[in-house]
Coordinates of C-alpha atoms in Angstrom, one line a residue:
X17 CA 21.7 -72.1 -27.6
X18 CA 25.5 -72.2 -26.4
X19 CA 25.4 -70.8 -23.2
X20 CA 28.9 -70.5 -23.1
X21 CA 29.1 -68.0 -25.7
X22 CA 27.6 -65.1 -23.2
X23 CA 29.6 -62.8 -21.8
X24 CA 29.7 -60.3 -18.7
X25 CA 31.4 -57.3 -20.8
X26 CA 31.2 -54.4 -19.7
X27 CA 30.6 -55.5 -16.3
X28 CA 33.0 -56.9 -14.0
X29 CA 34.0 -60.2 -14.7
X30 CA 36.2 -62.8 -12.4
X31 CA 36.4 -66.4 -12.5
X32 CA 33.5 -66.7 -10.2
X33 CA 31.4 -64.4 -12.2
X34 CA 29.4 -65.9 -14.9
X35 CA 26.8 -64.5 -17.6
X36 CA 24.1 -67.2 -16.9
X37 CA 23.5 -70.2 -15.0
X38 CA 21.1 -73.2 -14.3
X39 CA 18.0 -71.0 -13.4
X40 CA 18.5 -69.2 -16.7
X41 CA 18.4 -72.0 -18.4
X42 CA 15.6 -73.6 -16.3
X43 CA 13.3 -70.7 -17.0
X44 CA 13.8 -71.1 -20.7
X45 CA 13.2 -74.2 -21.0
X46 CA 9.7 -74.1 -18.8
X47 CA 8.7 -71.6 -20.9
X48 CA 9.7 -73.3 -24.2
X49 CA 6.5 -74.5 -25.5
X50 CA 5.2 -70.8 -24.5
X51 CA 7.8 -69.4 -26.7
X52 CA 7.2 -71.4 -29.8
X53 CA 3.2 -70.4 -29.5
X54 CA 4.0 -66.5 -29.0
X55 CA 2.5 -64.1 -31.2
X56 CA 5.2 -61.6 -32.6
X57 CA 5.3 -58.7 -29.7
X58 CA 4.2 -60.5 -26.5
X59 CA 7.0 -61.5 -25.1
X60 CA 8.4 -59.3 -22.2
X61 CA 12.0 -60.2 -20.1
X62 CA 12.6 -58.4 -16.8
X63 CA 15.7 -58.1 -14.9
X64 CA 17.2 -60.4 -17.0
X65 CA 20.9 -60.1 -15.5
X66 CA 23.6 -60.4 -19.0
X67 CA 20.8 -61.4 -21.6
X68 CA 20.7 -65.2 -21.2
X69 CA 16.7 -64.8 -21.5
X70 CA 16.1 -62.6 -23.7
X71 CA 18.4 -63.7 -26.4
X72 CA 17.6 -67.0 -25.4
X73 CA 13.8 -66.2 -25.8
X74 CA 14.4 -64.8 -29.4
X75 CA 16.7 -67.7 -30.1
X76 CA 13.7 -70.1 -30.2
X77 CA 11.9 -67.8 -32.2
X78 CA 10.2 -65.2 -30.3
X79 CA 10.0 -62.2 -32.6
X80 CA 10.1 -58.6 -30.9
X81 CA 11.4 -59.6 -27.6
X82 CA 11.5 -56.5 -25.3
X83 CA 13.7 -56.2 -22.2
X84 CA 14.1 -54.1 -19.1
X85 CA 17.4 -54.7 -17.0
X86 CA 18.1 -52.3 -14.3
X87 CA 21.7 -52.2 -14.3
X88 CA 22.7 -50.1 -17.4
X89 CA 26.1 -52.4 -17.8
X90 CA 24.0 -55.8 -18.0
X91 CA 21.9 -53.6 -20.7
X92 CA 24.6 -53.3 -23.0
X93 CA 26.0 -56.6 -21.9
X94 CA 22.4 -58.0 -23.7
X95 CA 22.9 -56.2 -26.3
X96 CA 26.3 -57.4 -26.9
X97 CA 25.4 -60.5 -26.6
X98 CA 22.5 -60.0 -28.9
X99 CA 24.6 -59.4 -31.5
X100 CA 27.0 -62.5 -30.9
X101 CA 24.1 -64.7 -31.3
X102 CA 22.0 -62.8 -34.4
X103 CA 19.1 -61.8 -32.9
X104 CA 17.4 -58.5 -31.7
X105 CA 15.6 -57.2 -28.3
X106 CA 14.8 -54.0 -27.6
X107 CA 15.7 -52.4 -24.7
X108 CA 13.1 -50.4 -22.9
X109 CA 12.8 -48.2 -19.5
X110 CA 11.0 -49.5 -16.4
X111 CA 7.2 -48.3 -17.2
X112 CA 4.2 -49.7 -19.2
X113 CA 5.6 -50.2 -22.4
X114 CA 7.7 -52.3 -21.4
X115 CA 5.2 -55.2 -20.6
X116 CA 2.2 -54.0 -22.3
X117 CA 0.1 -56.2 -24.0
X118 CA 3.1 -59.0 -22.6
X119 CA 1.3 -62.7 -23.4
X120 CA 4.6 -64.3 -21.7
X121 CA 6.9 -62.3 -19.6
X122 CA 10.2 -64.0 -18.5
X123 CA 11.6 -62.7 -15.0
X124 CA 14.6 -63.6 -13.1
X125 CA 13.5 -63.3 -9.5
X126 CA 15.0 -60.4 -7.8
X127 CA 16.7 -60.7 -4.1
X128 CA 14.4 -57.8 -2.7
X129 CA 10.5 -58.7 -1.9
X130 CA 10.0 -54.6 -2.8
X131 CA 11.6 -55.4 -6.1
X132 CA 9.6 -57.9 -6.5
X133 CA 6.3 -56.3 -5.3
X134 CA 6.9 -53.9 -8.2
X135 CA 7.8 -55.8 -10.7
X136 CA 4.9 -58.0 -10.3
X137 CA 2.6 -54.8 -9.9
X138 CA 3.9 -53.6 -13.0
X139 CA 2.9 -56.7 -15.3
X140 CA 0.1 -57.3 -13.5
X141 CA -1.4 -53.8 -14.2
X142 CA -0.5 -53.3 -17.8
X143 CA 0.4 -57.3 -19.4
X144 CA -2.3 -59.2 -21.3
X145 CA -5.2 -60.5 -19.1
X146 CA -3.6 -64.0 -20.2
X147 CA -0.1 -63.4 -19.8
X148 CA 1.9 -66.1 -17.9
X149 CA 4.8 -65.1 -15.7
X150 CA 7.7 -67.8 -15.7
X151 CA 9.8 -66.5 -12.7
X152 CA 12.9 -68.5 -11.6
X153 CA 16.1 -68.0 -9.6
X154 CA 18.6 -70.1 -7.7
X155 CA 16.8 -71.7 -4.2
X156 CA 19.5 -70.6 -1.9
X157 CA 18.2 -67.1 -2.9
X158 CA 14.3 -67.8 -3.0
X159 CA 11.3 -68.0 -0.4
X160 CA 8.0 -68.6 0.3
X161 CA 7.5 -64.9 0.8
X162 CA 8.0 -64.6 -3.1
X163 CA 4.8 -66.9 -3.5
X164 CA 3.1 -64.6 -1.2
X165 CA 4.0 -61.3 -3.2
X166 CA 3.1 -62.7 -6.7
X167 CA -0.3 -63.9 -5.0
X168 CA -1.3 -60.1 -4.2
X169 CA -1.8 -59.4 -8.2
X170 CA -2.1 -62.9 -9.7
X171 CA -5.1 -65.2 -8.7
X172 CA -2.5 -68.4 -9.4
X173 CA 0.8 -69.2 -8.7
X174 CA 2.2 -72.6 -9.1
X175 CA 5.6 -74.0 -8.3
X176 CA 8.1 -75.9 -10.4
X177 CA 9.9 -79.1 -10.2
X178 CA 13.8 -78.2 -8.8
X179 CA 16.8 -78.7 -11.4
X180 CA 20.2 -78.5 -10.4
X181 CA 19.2 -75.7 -7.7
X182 CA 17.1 -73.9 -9.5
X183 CA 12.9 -73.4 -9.5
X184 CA 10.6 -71.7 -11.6
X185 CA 7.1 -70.1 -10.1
X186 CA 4.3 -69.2 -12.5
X187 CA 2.2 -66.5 -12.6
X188 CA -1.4 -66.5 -14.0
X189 CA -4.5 -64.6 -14.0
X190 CA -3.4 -61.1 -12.9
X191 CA -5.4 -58.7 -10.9
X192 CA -4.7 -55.2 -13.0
X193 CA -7.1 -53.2 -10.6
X194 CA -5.2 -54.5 -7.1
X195 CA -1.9 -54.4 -9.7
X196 CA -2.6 -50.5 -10.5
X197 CA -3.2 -49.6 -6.7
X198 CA -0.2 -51.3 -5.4
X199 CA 2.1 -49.4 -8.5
X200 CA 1.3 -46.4 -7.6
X201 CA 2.7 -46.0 -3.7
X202 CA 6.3 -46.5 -5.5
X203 CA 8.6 -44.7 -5.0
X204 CA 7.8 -44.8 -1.1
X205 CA 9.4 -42.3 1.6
X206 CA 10.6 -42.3 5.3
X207 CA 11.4 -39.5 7.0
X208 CA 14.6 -39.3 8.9
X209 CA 14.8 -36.6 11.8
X210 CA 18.2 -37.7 13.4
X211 CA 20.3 -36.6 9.7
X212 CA 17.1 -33.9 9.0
X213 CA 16.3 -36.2 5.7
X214 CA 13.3 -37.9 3.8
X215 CA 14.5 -41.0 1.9
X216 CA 12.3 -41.7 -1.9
X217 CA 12.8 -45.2 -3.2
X218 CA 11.6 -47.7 -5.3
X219 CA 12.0 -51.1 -5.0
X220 CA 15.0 -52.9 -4.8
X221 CA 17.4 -50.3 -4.4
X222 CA 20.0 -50.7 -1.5
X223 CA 18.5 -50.6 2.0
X224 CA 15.0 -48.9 0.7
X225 CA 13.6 -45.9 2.4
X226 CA 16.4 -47.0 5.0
X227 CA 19.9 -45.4 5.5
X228 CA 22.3 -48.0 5.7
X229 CA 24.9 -48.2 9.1
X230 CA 27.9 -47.3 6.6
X231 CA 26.5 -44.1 4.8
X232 CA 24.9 -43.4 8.3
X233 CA 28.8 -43.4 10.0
X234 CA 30.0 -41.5 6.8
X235 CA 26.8 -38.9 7.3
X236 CA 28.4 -38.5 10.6
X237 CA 31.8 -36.6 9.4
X238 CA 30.9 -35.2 5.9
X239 CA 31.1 -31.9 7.1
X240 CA 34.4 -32.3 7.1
X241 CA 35.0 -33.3 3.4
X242 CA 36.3 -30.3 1.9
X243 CA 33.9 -27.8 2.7
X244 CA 34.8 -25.4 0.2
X245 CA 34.4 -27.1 -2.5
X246 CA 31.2 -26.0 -4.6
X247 CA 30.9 -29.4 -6.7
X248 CA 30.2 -33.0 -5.9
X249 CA 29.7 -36.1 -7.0
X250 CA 27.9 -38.8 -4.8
X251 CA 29.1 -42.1 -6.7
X252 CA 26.8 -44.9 -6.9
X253 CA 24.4 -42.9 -5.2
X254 CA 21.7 -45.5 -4.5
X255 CA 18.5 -43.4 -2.6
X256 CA 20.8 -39.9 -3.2
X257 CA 20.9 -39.7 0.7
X258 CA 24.5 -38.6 0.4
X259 CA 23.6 -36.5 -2.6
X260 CA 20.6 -35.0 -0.8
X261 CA 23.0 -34.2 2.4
X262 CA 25.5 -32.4 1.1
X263 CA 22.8 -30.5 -0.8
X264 CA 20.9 -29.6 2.3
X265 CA 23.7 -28.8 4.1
X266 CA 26.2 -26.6 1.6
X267 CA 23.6 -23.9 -0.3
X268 CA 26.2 -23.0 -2.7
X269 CA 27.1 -26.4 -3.7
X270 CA 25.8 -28.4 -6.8
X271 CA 26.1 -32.1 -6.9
X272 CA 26.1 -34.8 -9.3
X273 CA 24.4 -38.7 -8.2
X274 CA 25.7 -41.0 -10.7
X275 CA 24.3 -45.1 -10.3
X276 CA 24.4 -47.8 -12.8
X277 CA 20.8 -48.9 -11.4
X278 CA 17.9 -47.5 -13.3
X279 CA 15.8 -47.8 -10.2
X280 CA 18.7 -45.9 -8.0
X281 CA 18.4 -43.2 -9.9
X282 CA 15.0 -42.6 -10.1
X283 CA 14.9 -42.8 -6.3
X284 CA 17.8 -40.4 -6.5
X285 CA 15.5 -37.6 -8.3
X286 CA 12.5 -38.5 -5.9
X287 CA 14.8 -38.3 -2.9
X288 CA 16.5 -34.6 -4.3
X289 CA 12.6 -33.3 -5.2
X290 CA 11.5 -34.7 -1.5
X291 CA 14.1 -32.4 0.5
X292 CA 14.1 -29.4 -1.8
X293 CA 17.1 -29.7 -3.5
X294 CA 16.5 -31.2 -6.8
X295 CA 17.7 -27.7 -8.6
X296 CA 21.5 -28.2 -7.0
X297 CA 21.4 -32.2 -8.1
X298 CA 21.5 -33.8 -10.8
X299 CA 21.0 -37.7 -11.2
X300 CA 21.9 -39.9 -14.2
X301 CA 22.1 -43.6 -14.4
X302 CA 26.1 -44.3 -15.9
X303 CA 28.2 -46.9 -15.5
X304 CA 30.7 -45.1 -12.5
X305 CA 31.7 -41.8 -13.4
X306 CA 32.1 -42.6 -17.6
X307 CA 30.1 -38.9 -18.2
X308 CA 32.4 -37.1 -16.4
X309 CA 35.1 -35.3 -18.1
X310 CA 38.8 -36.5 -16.5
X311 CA 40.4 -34.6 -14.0
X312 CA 37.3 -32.4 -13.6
X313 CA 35.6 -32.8 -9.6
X314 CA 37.0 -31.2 -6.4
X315 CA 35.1 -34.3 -4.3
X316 CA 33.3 -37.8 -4.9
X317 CA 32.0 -39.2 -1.9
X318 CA 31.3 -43.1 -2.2
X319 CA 29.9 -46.4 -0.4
X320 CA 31.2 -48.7 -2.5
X321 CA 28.8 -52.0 -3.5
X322 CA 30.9 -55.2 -3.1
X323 CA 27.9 -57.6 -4.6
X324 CA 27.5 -58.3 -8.3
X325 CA 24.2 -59.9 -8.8
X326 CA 24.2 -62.3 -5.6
X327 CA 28.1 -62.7 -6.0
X328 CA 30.5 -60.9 -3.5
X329 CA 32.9 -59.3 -5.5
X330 CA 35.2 -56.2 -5.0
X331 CA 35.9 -55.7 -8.4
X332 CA 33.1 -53.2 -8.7
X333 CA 34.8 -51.0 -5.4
X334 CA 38.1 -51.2 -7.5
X335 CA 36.1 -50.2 -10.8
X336 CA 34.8 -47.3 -8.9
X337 CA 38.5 -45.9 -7.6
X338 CA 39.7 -45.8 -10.3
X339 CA 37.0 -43.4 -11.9
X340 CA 36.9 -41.1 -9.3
X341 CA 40.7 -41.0 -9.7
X342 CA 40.4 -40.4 -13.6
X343 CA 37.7 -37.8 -12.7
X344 CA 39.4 -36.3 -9.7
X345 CA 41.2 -32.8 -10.1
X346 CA 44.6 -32.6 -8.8
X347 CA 44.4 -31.9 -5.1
X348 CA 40.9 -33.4 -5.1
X349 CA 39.8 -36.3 -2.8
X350 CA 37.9 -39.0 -2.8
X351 CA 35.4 -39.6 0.4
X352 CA 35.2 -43.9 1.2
X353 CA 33.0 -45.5 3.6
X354 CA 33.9 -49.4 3.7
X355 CA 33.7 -52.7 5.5
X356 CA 36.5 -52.3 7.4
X357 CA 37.4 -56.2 7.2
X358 CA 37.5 -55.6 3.0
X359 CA 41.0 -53.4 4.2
X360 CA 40.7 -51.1 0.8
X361 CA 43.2 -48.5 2.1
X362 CA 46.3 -49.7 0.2
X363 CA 44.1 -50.1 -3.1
X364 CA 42.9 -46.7 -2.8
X365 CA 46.3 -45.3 -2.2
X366 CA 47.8 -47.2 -5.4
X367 CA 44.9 -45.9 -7.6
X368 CA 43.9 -42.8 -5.9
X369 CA 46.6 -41.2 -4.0
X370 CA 47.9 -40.1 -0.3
X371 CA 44.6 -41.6 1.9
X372 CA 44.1 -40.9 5.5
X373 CA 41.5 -42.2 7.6
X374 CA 38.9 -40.0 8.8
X375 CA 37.1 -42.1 11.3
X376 CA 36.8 -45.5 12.5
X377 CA 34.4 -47.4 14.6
X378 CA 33.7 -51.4 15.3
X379 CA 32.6 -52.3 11.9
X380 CA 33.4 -49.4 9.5
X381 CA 36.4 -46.9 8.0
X382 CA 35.9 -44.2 6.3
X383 CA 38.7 -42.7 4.7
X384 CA 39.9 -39.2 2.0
X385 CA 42.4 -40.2 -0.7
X386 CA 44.0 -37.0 -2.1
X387 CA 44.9 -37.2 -5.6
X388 CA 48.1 -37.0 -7.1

C-alpha cells in the first residue's frame, strides 16, 4: 500500500500535517498475519485518524472492515481515501455494532486515558471472546498508564518492539463483565457551583467533566454578548458548557452546539439534558458551521481548538472564523476566547469584521468581531 497516496481532505492540511505516519504503518504490519487469517466481518478499526488503517486493513484483504472515527472530517477523509485505493469500510457510530463480534480490532491510541478507558470498555464488552487488540501510537505520546487501562478489561497485554518511534500494545483475553460495568458510568458528570453548572462527558472530549481556564474567563463576561439576541450558536462546543450557560441564563433564547467530535456532541446533549435545558439546545456533530444557512445567526461564541490530532495548528481557529463569518447576519458578532500569545485579533478582523476586545487577563483575550 502507497502511503503516500492518503490525503487529509476535508480536514486541514499544512506541510506539517500528514494523513498517516510510522505508527500507522507499524500497527499494520503487526497485525498482518491477523489480517490475512480474518474471517469476512471481524475486523473493527477505532479512531483511526484519515483511514491509513482501515483501508490499509482491507487492502490486504480484510473483507467488511468497519470503522468508527470520531472526528466527522477524518470520517469522510477515510472514505475518500477508500475510494482512491478501491476498497470499502463502513462507517459506523460509537456503540456495539461497531465492534461486535470484532476477532481483530485495530486502534490508534488516543491521547486521553478516559478515551481510552472507553474505548477499551467498549470492545472488551461487546468483541469476540478471542479478539486481539493491536493498539499503537507514536512514544512521545504514550505511557505506562495506557498498559494499566487496557489491563482493567483485558487479562493480557503485551508490548511491541519500537520502530522508528512507534510501539504497538496488544490486547487479549477481555473481561466483558468488568468491560460492561466500566461502559456504563460514561458519560460522567461534575457539578460546578461557582458558574451554577453540571458538566456530562464522555471520554476524550476537551478537559472532561472539567471547565477549561479559557471558557471559564469567557463564562466570566458572556452576559455581555448581545443580550438581546434570541439565537446562538456555541461553535465547537466540546461538553456544551457554553451552550448550556447561555441557555441557563437567557429563557428566551435557543441555541445551536455544533462539534466535529462525535463524542463532543454526545456530551453536548448529556450536558443540555443535565441542566434542564435540552428543549432550547440543539447539538449536531458538523464540520464548523457547514448546516447553517449563510448570513443567518445574531451570535457564535467560540474557544477555538489549535490541535489537529497531536499537531499544533491554527488552521482549524482560521477554518472556524471564517464560518461564523459566512454564517454571521450583518451586525452580528462573533464571541472569541484565545491564547493570547496565538495574537488572532488581526485574523479575525480580516475575516470577520470591526473586533474589540472585551477582556483580558495574564494568559487569555477574549474578544467580539462585528460583522460587516
Amino acid at each position: 500500500m502507497d502511503f503516500s497516496l492518503l490525503r487529509r481532505d476535508p480536514d486541514v492540511d499544512g506541510a506539517d500535517l500528514a494523513a498517516s505516519d510510522a505508527a500507522d504503518r507499524l500497527i499494520l504490519d503487526e497485525a498482518a498475519s491477523l489480517l490475512a487469517e480474518s474471517a469476512p466481518g471481524t475486523v473493527a478499526v477505532i479512531d483511526d485518524a484519515y483511514g491509513a488503517l482501515a483501508t490499509g486493513a482491507a487492502a490486504s484483504g480484510a473483507v467488511g472492515v468497519r470503522s468508527h472515527q470520531d472526528v466527522i472530517t477524518g470520517q469522510r477523509a477515510l472514505q475518500r481515501n477508500a475510494d482512491r485505493f478501491g476498497v470499502s469500510v463502513e462507517s459506523l457510530p460509537f456503540d456495539a455494532a461497531a465492534v461486535a463480534g470484532a476477532r481483530v480490532v485495530l486502534l490508534r491510541l488516543p491521547r486521553s486515558l478516559d478515551r481510552l478507558a472507553e474505548v477499551a470498555a467498549l470492545i472488551a464488552a461487546h468483541a469476540d471472546p478471542e479478539v486481539v487488540v493491536v493498539a499503537g501510537g507514536r512514544i512521545k505520546h504514550m505511557s505506562v498508564a495506557m498498559n494499566d487501562v487496557l489491563g482493567e478489561v483485558f487479562d493480557r497485554v503485551d508490548v511491541s518492539h519500537a520502530r522508528q518511534k512507534s510501539r504497538v500494545l496488544f490486547a487479549r483475553r477481555p473481561r466483558a463483565d468488568v468491560a460492561a460495568q466500566q461502559l456504563a458510568a460514561w458519560p460522567k458528570t461534575q457539578r460546578h457551583d461557582d458558574v451554577q453548572l453540571t458538566v456530562s462527558a464522555n471520554g476524550g472530549v476537551f478537559a472532561g467533566t472539567r471547565i477549561d481556564v479559557g471558557t471559564r474567563f469567557l463564562l466570566s463576561v458572556l452576559d455581555d454578548a448581545l443580550p438581546d439576541a434570541t439565537t446562538a450558536v456555541d461553535l465547537a462546543c466540546g461538553s456544551g458548557v457554553v451552550a448550556a450557560r447561555l441557555a441557563l441564563s437567557r429563557p428566551e433564547i435557543t441555541v445551536l452546539a455544533t462539534d466535529r467530535s462525535a463524542a463532543a456532541a454526545t456530551s453536548a446533549r448529556a450536558t443540555a439534558d443535565e441542566n434542564g435545558v435540552a428543549d432550547r439546545v440543539t447539538v449536531v456533530q458538523a464540520d464548523g458551521l457547514e448546516a447553517v444557512d449563510d448570513a443567518s445567526q445574531e451570535l457564535v461564541v467560540l474557544n477555538p481548538p489549535f490541535h489537529s490530532d497531536a499537531a499544533l495548528s491554527t488552521g482549524i481557529a482560521r477554518h472556524l472564523f471564517a464560518d461564523a463569518a459566512r454564517a454571521l447576519a450583518p451586525g452580528g458578532e462573533l464571541w472569541c476566547v484565545w491564547n493570547s500569545h496565538l495574537r488572532y485579533r488581526p485574523t479575525l478582523e480580516k475575516v470577520v469584521g470591526p473586533t474589540r476586545q472585551v477582556a483580558r487577563n495574564a494568559k487569555f483575550t477574549v474578544t467580539a468581531s462585528v460583522h460587516r
